[in-house]
Amino acid sequence: MGRYASGLQPLRGQNNVQGGGDMGAIPNRLPGFQDILDPGARLKFESAWDTVIESHYGLNLTEMFGALDCLCRRLTVPPAEAYGVATFYAMFSVRPRPATVLQVCTDLACTAAGASDLCAGIEARAGLGSGVSVERSPCLGLCERAPAALTVRAGDPVRTAVSAPATVEAAVLAASAPDSAPEEPPAVTAVPQAGDPSPTLLGRVGVVDPSSLDDYRAHGGYTALRRAFALGPAAVIREVTDSGLLGRGGAAFPTGRKWRATASQPDRPHYLVCLCPTGALSFKSEFDRRAPGTWDESAQTQTTTVCACCGVGCNLTLHVQDNEIVKVTSPHDNPVTHGKLCIKGRFGYQHIQNRG
């Protein structure tokens, strides 16, 4: 970073190191983890990128801040905003740390399942001098198997290991030997509650006919909505604020504060946008090209990388036509996404290729 075409050190670990390598964003590696000191590799990418690649390593994270101004000028991003992002998200690091990082989730589900005791036990076993950095992390996307821990060991290749439900012994073992961690269970095990009456949110799964509103009401459906109407808008916002409810995105923004800010806007009317289920939205770029008949899948190239919106590590396939990203999908055999992406992963590319 700060040296033309030399790349940058990814701001966070996890599987994004793979994506960083694939798109040439690691200071000592070209795509495919080819060494930047290799003249043959440089020549190949110099021809593809139509630029000269310097024959030395770029800057690592601890050296990057002197180059922030240059980077932000090229990206038209204020330096304060770039630094804010780097210091806000838990999986980013602005300080040197060991090659092995053990992220222990302390978000809501994991805390309720004993994450605090888990952290204390792990820190007692893998503290200072162990070569492992133990860090408390927001949601790792493993709520149904809480408490959860994720080990990331830098290197070529990067090694990761999940412990969930995590014990002190299992997490420490994964940190010391990531390759020894057991295989991830099949996705179907993420919904073991079907038909079980004990859960609150999932208690109707396998019980209520999803096509019948009468059946839904007969099992307590819309009770909370009727209560909200009885309370009124101001009281609902106060209840949500007092509950401490947070957004499920990477920023974990307080929901009550967001609702209050929207309600206080003088412009009327206010609109509520309800998102479709994951994977149900279509791409405007595809629609706009299909209308005049310019959509051509045979002319599109596909590049696989890793989504940078959160810390889950979802694989993205970028579909490019006429030198523009026109669609983003995920491989159906990907063990993280199983072919599905959230709205950030599917549509965040529009901010990346914005040429305005």
Tab-separated table of C-alpha atoms in Angstrom:
chain	number	residue	atom	x	y	z
A	1	MET	CA	0.000	0.000	0.000
A	2	GLY	CA	1.331	3.414	-0.886
A	3	ARG	CA	3.553	1.954	-3.597
A	4	TYR	CA	1.931	1.776	-6.977
A	5	ALA	CA	0.732	-1.728	-7.852
A	6	SER	CA	2.424	-3.331	-4.838
A	7	GLY	CA	-0.792	-4.258	-3.052
A	8	LEU	CA	-1.744	-3.942	0.600
A	9	GLN	CA	-1.854	-6.102	3.667
A	10	PRO	CA	-5.484	-7.199	4.264
A	11	LEU	CA	-6.937	-5.446	7.291
A	12	ARG	CA	-8.303	-8.627	8.764
A	13	GLY	CA	-7.419	-12.263	8.784
A	14	GLN	CA	-9.840	-15.166	8.405
A	15	ASN	CA	-10.589	-16.417	4.906
A	16	ASN	CA	-10.216	-12.926	3.438
A	17	VAL	CA	-6.491	-13.605	3.173
A	18	GLN	CA	-7.417	-16.027	0.390
A	19	GLY	CA	-9.375	-13.302	-1.368
A	20	GLY	CA	-6.554	-10.828	-0.754
A	21	GLY	CA	-4.159	-13.168	-2.516
A	22	ASP	CA	-6.554	-13.770	-5.389
A	23	MET	CA	-6.931	-10.071	-6.119
A	24	GLY	CA	-3.282	-9.121	-5.564
A	25	ALA	CA	-3.822	-7.314	-2.264
A	26	ILE	CA	-1.050	-8.866	-0.156
A	27	PRO	CA	2.301	-7.028	-0.100
A	28	ASN	CA	4.486	-10.018	-0.908
A	29	ARG	CA	2.135	-12.069	-3.104
A	30	LEU	CA	0.475	-11.795	-6.489
A	31	PRO	CA	-2.820	-13.599	-7.286
A	32	GLY	CA	-2.467	-17.317	-6.796
A	33	PHE	CA	-0.019	-16.606	-3.947
A	34	GLN	CA	2.820	-16.186	-6.456
A	35	ASP	CA	5.848	-14.445	-4.977
A	36	ILE	CA	6.132	-10.822	-6.062
A	37	LEU	CA	9.924	-11.293	-6.314
A	38	ASP	CA	9.423	-13.857	-9.108
A	39	PRO	CA	10.268	-12.010	-12.398
A	40	GLY	CA	8.119	-14.397	-14.462
A	41	ALA	CA	5.081	-13.848	-12.236
A	42	ARG	CA	5.540	-10.066	-12.306
A	43	LEU	CA	5.846	-10.036	-16.088
A	44	LYS	CA	2.606	-11.981	-16.453
A	45	PHE	CA	0.621	-9.607	-14.279
A	46	GLU	CA	2.303	-6.485	-15.636
A	47	SER	CA	1.008	-7.527	-19.052
A	48	ALA	CA	-2.474	-8.296	-17.710
A	49	TRP	CA	-2.754	-5.127	-15.608
A	50	ASP	CA	-0.890	-2.835	-18.040
A	51	THR	CA	1.312	-1.392	-15.304
A	52	VAL	CA	4.766	-1.812	-13.804
A	53	ILE	CA	4.919	-3.876	-10.595
A	54	GLU	CA	7.744	-2.943	-8.271
A	55	SER	CA	10.211	-5.750	-7.640
A	56	HIS	CA	10.064	-5.548	-3.858
A	57	TYR	CA	7.514	-6.225	-1.174
A	58	GLY	CA	4.841	-3.695	-0.376
A	59	LEU	CA	3.959	-2.325	3.037
A	60	ASN	CA	2.554	-4.435	5.847
A	61	LEU	CA	-0.145	-3.270	8.216
A	62	THR	CA	2.150	-1.665	10.768
A	63	GLU	CA	3.750	0.401	7.996
A	64	MET	CA	0.566	1.350	6.252
A	65	PHE	CA	-0.534	4.509	8.026
A	66	GLY	CA	2.077	6.688	6.351
A	67	ALA	CA	0.502	5.613	3.068
A	68	LEU	CA	-3.125	6.193	4.048
A	69	ASP	CA	-3.224	9.575	2.380
A	70	CYS	CA	-2.063	8.143	-0.958
A	71	LEU	CA	-4.482	5.233	-0.755
A	72	CYS	CA	-7.442	7.400	0.181
A	73	ARG	CA	-6.730	9.849	-2.641
A	74	ARG	CA	-6.852	6.998	-5.131
A	75	LEU	CA	-10.038	5.588	-3.597
A	76	THR	CA	-11.545	9.047	-2.961
A	77	VAL	CA	-12.092	8.046	0.669
A	78	PRO	CA	-11.321	10.432	3.576
A	79	PRO	CA	-8.325	9.144	5.624
A	80	ALA	CA	-10.326	9.494	8.833
A	81	GLU	CA	-12.974	7.167	7.406
A	82	ALA	CA	-10.403	4.535	6.395
A	83	TYR	CA	-8.791	4.662	9.827
A	84	GLY	CA	-12.220	4.516	11.451
A	85	VAL	CA	-13.064	1.327	9.587
A	86	ALA	CA	-9.699	-0.229	10.442
A	87	THR	CA	-10.143	0.511	14.135
A	88	PHE	CA	-13.865	-0.198	14.422
A	89	TYR	CA	-14.276	-3.813	13.346
A	90	ALA	CA	-13.023	-6.443	15.743
A	91	MET	CA	-11.317	-8.612	13.135
A	92	PHE	CA	-9.237	-5.730	11.814
A	93	SER	CA	-5.906	-5.114	13.505
A	94	VAL	CA	-3.815	-1.950	13.587
A	95	ARG	CA	-1.089	-3.448	15.742
A	96	PRO	CA	1.328	-6.355	15.315
A	97	ARG	CA	0.039	-9.662	16.643
A	98	PRO	CA	1.076	-13.326	16.552
A	99	ALA	CA	0.512	-15.406	13.443
A	100	THR	CA	-2.182	-17.397	15.267
A	101	VAL	CA	-5.301	-15.520	16.366
A	102	LEU	CA	-8.075	-17.197	18.339
A	103	GLN	CA	-11.348	-15.289	18.020
A	104	VAL	CA	-13.843	-16.127	20.774
A	105	CYS	CA	-17.384	-14.930	20.075
A	106	THR	CA	-18.871	-12.829	22.883
A	107	ASP	CA	-22.038	-11.794	21.066
A	108	LEU	CA	-25.504	-12.414	22.486
A	109	ALA	CA	-25.985	-16.130	21.777
A	110	CYS	CA	-22.470	-17.094	22.819
A	111	THR	CA	-22.545	-14.964	25.952
A	112	ALA	CA	-25.772	-16.679	26.984
A	113	ALA	CA	-24.031	-20.015	26.423
A	114	GLY	CA	-21.081	-19.217	28.688
A	115	ALA	CA	-18.647	-17.300	26.479
A	116	SER	CA	-17.266	-15.297	29.419
A	117	ASP	CA	-16.111	-18.421	31.255
A	118	LEU	CA	-14.820	-19.846	27.986
A	119	CYS	CA	-12.711	-16.737	27.378
A	120	ALA	CA	-11.309	-16.826	30.895
A	121	GLY	CA	-10.367	-20.489	30.559
A	122	ILE	CA	-8.737	-20.024	27.167
A	123	GLU	CA	-6.781	-16.960	28.299
A	124	ALA	CA	-5.473	-18.936	31.278
A	125	ARG	CA	-4.236	-21.695	28.952
A	126	ALA	CA	-3.156	-19.644	25.928
A	127	GLY	CA	-2.133	-16.314	27.360
A	128	LEU	CA	1.020	-14.241	26.981
A	129	GLY	CA	4.001	-16.133	25.641
A	130	SER	CA	1.902	-18.862	24.041
A	131	GLY	CA	2.247	-17.498	20.523
A	132	VAL	CA	-1.547	-17.157	20.287
A	133	SER	CA	-3.505	-13.916	20.391
A	134	VAL	CA	-6.836	-14.523	22.136
A	135	GLU	CA	-9.373	-11.893	21.085
A	136	ARG	CA	-13.030	-11.389	21.912
A	137	SER	CA	-15.080	-11.209	18.755
A	138	PRO	CA	-18.583	-10.226	17.622
A	139	CYS	CA	-20.838	-12.813	15.989
A	140	LEU	CA	-19.056	-15.569	14.045
A	141	GLY	CA	-22.293	-16.821	12.461
A	142	LEU	CA	-22.462	-19.966	14.603
A	143	CYS	CA	-25.233	-19.007	16.998
A	144	GLU	CA	-26.920	-22.416	16.874
A	145	ARG	CA	-23.683	-24.017	18.122
A	146	ALA	CA	-22.749	-21.421	20.739
A	147	PRO	CA	-20.320	-20.766	22.287
A	148	ALA	CA	-18.079	-20.493	19.223
A	149	ALA	CA	-14.386	-19.881	18.601
A	150	LEU	CA	-12.429	-19.427	15.371
A	151	THR	CA	-8.698	-19.960	14.943
A	152	VAL	CA	-6.877	-18.241	12.066
A	153	ARG	CA	-3.201	-19.018	11.477
A	154	ALA	CA	-1.434	-16.799	8.945
A	155	GLY	CA	0.791	-18.444	6.385
A	156	ASP	CA	0.735	-20.008	2.956
A	157	PRO	CA	-1.863	-21.399	2.971
A	158	VAL	CA	-3.873	-19.730	5.720
A	159	ARG	CA	-5.277	-22.291	8.151
A	160	THR	CA	-8.581	-21.927	9.964
A	161	ALA	CA	-10.336	-24.083	12.532
A	162	VAL	CA	-13.777	-23.736	14.103
A	163	SER	CA	-14.644	-24.904	17.601
A	164	ALA	CA	-18.405	-24.913	18.177
A	165	PRO	CA	-19.771	-25.669	20.651
A	166	ALA	CA	-16.364	-24.698	22.001
A	167	THR	CA	-14.681	-25.945	25.134
A	168	VAL	CA	-11.441	-24.607	26.551
A	169	GLU	CA	-9.603	-27.793	25.567
A	170	ALA	CA	-11.002	-27.904	22.020
A	171	ALA	CA	-10.304	-24.223	21.345
A	172	VAL	CA	-6.736	-24.396	22.671
A	173	LEU	CA	-6.084	-27.550	20.643
A	174	ALA	CA	-7.420	-25.856	17.483
A	175	ALA	CA	-5.168	-22.859	18.118
A	176	SER	CA	-2.093	-25.036	18.610
A	177	ALA	CA	-2.855	-27.381	15.683
A	178	PRO	CA	-5.572	-26.030	13.334
A	179	ASP	CA	-5.303	-29.052	11.033
A	180	SER	CA	-6.367	-31.329	13.894
A	181	ALA	CA	-9.779	-29.686	14.296
A	182	PRO	CA	-12.761	-31.917	13.407
A	183	GLU	CA	-14.686	-31.409	10.173
A	184	GLU	CA	-17.616	-28.986	10.195
A	185	PRO	CA	-21.003	-30.702	10.645
A	186	PRO	CA	-23.528	-30.641	7.754
A	187	ALA	CA	-25.696	-27.546	7.365
A	188	VAL	CA	-28.870	-29.386	8.334
A	189	THR	CA	-27.634	-29.543	11.921
A	190	ALA	CA	-28.043	-25.774	12.109
A	191	VAL	CA	-31.815	-26.203	12.525
A	192	PRO	CA	-32.279	-28.984	15.070
A	193	GLN	CA	-35.276	-27.234	16.679
A	194	ALA	CA	-37.896	-28.067	14.029
A	195	GLY	CA	-41.064	-29.179	15.814
A	196	ASP	CA	-39.650	-28.554	19.290
A	197	PRO	CA	-42.157	-26.450	21.302
A	198	SER	CA	-39.558	-25.053	23.711
A	199	PRO	CA	-37.925	-22.344	21.511
A	200	THR	CA	-39.597	-18.938	21.447
A	201	LEU	CA	-38.715	-17.746	17.957
A	202	LEU	CA	-38.708	-21.155	16.280
A	203	GLY	CA	-41.513	-22.755	18.269
A	204	ARG	CA	-43.913	-22.687	15.294
A	205	VAL	CA	-41.482	-24.394	12.903
A	206	GLY	CA	-43.009	-27.683	11.779
A	207	VAL	CA	-46.260	-26.888	13.629
A	208	VAL	CA	-47.999	-24.045	11.784
A	209	ASP	CA	-49.182	-24.269	8.183
A	210	PRO	CA	-47.059	-21.516	6.558
A	211	SER	CA	-49.752	-20.874	3.938
A	212	SER	CA	-52.511	-20.160	6.470
A	213	LEU	CA	-52.790	-16.877	8.383
A	214	ASP	CA	-55.622	-18.338	10.458
A	215	ASP	CA	-53.364	-21.183	11.598
A	216	TYR	CA	-50.632	-18.643	12.387
A	217	ARG	CA	-53.021	-16.549	14.492
A	218	ALA	CA	-54.291	-19.673	16.250
A	219	HIS	CA	-50.759	-20.320	17.495
A	220	GLY	CA	-50.171	-16.808	18.843
A	221	GLY	CA	-49.249	-15.077	15.595
A	222	TYR	CA	-49.391	-11.248	15.509
A	223	THR	CA	-49.578	-11.028	19.306
A	224	ALA	CA	-46.548	-8.719	19.377
A	225	LEU	CA	-48.003	-6.591	16.549
A	226	ARG	CA	-51.246	-6.061	18.484
A	227	ARG	CA	-49.183	-5.124	21.528
A	228	ALA	CA	-47.178	-2.609	19.461
A	229	PHE	CA	-50.363	-0.921	18.220
A	230	ALA	CA	-51.562	-0.688	21.820
A	231	LEU	CA	-48.307	0.920	22.977
A	232	GLY	CA	-48.018	3.464	20.169
A	233	PRO	CA	-44.938	4.542	18.140
A	234	ALA	CA	-43.074	6.473	20.863
A	235	ALA	CA	-43.470	3.733	23.448
A	236	VAL	CA	-42.382	1.046	20.967
A	237	ILE	CA	-39.180	2.950	20.192
A	238	ARG	CA	-38.567	3.407	23.920
A	239	GLU	CA	-39.046	-0.311	24.557
A	240	VAL	CA	-36.639	-1.223	21.749
A	241	THR	CA	-34.073	1.294	22.989
A	242	ASP	CA	-34.307	0.120	26.603
A	243	SER	CA	-33.919	-3.511	25.499
A	244	GLY	CA	-30.452	-2.833	24.103
A	245	LEU	CA	-31.342	-4.574	20.827
A	246	LEU	CA	-28.542	-4.331	18.246
A	247	GLY	CA	-28.488	-4.766	14.483
A	248	ARG	CA	-27.267	-8.093	13.135
A	249	GLY	CA	-24.788	-6.503	10.733
A	250	GLY	CA	-21.073	-6.071	11.379
A	251	ALA	CA	-21.547	-2.624	12.962
A	252	ALA	CA	-24.022	-3.887	15.625
A	253	PHE	CA	-25.781	-0.499	15.527
A	254	PRO	CA	-28.365	0.113	18.309
A	255	THR	CA	-31.785	-0.524	16.763
A	256	GLY	CA	-33.625	1.929	18.998
A	257	ARG	CA	-31.294	4.761	18.028
A	258	LYS	CA	-31.836	4.004	14.340
A	259	TRP	CA	-35.617	3.914	14.745
A	260	ARG	CA	-35.644	7.172	16.725
A	261	ALA	CA	-33.511	8.933	14.111
A	262	THR	CA	-35.873	7.808	11.346
A	263	ALA	CA	-39.005	8.788	13.280
A	264	SER	CA	-37.618	12.257	14.009
A	265	GLN	CA	-37.048	13.135	10.350
A	266	PRO	CA	-39.445	15.907	9.282
A	267	ASP	CA	-39.906	14.535	5.765
A	268	ARG	CA	-43.086	12.541	5.283
A	269	PRO	CA	-44.067	9.846	4.529
A	270	HIS	CA	-41.574	7.380	6.004
A	271	TYR	CA	-41.159	4.076	4.175
A	272	LEU	CA	-40.430	0.657	5.647
A	273	VAL	CA	-38.372	-1.513	3.305
A	274	CYS	CA	-38.815	-5.246	3.985
A	275	LEU	CA	-36.003	-7.300	2.507
A	276	CYS	CA	-36.775	-10.457	0.576
A	277	PRO	CA	-35.360	-13.804	1.750
A	278	THR	CA	-31.661	-14.303	1.083
A	279	GLY	CA	-31.117	-14.931	-2.613
A	280	ALA	CA	-34.585	-13.763	-3.718
A	281	LEU	CA	-33.622	-10.313	-5.015
A	282	SER	CA	-32.646	-9.897	-8.656
A	283	PHE	CA	-29.968	-7.626	-10.056
A	284	LYS	CA	-30.943	-4.295	-11.602
A	285	SER	CA	-27.868	-4.513	-13.819
A	286	GLU	CA	-29.197	-7.778	-15.243
A	287	PHE	CA	-32.693	-6.361	-15.687
A	288	ASP	CA	-31.355	-3.230	-17.421
A	289	ARG	CA	-29.339	-5.324	-19.866
A	290	ARG	CA	-32.013	-7.903	-20.564
A	291	ALA	CA	-34.564	-5.247	-21.537
A	292	PRO	CA	-32.602	-4.079	-24.635
A	293	GLY	CA	-31.183	-7.571	-25.220
A	294	THR	CA	-27.567	-6.801	-24.254
A	295	TRP	CA	-27.337	-9.339	-21.433
A	296	ASP	CA	-24.848	-11.977	-22.684
A	297	GLU	CA	-23.719	-14.662	-20.258
A	298	SER	CA	-21.436	-16.168	-22.903
A	299	ALA	CA	-19.431	-12.928	-22.918
A	300	GLN	CA	-19.089	-12.788	-19.138
A	301	THR	CA	-15.998	-13.794	-17.201
A	302	GLN	CA	-16.170	-15.121	-13.657
A	303	THR	CA	-13.717	-14.473	-10.825
A	304	THR	CA	-14.000	-15.980	-7.346
A	305	THR	CA	-12.913	-13.966	-4.318
A	306	VAL	CA	-13.958	-13.546	-0.665
A	307	CYS	CA	-16.539	-11.046	0.583
A	308	ALA	CA	-15.059	-8.282	2.749
A	309	CYS	CA	-18.315	-7.036	4.300
A	310	CYS	CA	-18.117	-9.072	7.530
A	311	GLY	CA	-15.965	-11.760	9.101
A	312	VAL	CA	-17.770	-14.879	7.906
A	313	GLY	CA	-15.569	-15.447	4.849
A	314	CYS	CA	-18.207	-16.076	2.146
A	315	ASN	CA	-16.927	-16.876	-1.339
A	316	LEU	CA	-18.169	-14.560	-4.098
A	317	THR	CA	-18.214	-15.176	-7.843
A	318	LEU	CA	-18.005	-11.881	-9.732
A	319	HIS	CA	-19.668	-11.933	-13.170
A	320	VAL	CA	-18.056	-9.318	-15.437
A	321	GLN	CA	-19.346	-8.084	-18.788
A	322	ASP	CA	-17.933	-5.125	-20.729
A	323	ASN	CA	-15.430	-4.508	-17.927
A	324	GLU	CA	-18.187	-4.061	-15.326
A	325	ILE	CA	-19.403	-6.312	-12.531
A	326	VAL	CA	-22.984	-7.147	-13.510
A	327	LYS	CA	-23.818	-9.905	-11.047
A	328	VAL	CA	-22.493	-11.548	-7.890
A	329	THR	CA	-23.250	-15.132	-6.889
A	330	SER	CA	-21.716	-17.738	-4.616
A	331	PRO	CA	-20.674	-21.314	-5.477
A	332	HIS	CA	-23.367	-23.810	-4.502
A	333	ASP	CA	-20.735	-26.145	-3.085
A	334	ASN	CA	-19.257	-23.474	-0.805
A	335	PRO	CA	-19.372	-24.818	2.783
A	336	VAL	CA	-20.110	-21.354	4.211
A	337	THR	CA	-22.800	-19.968	1.899
A	338	HIS	CA	-24.182	-23.046	0.102
A	339	GLY	CA	-24.876	-20.735	-2.836
A	340	LYS	CA	-26.667	-18.038	-0.797
A	341	LEU	CA	-25.480	-14.521	0.010
A	342	CYS	CA	-26.765	-11.677	2.165
A	343	ILE	CA	-27.731	-8.350	0.591
A	344	LYS	CA	-24.294	-6.842	1.304
A	345	GLY	CA	-22.494	-9.663	-0.410
A	346	ARG	CA	-24.780	-9.657	-3.450
A	347	PHE	CA	-25.050	-5.906	-4.043
A	348	GLY	CA	-22.049	-4.309	-2.317
A	349	TYR	CA	-20.086	-4.459	-5.583
A	350	GLN	CA	-21.959	-1.374	-6.788
A	351	HIS	CA	-19.950	0.741	-4.340
A	352	ILE	CA	-16.674	-0.847	-5.444
A	353	GLN	CA	-17.023	-0.087	-9.144
A	354	ASN	CA	-18.710	3.298	-8.740
A	355	ARG	CA	-16.891	5.583	-11.153
A	356	GLY	CA	-18.575	8.802	-10.101
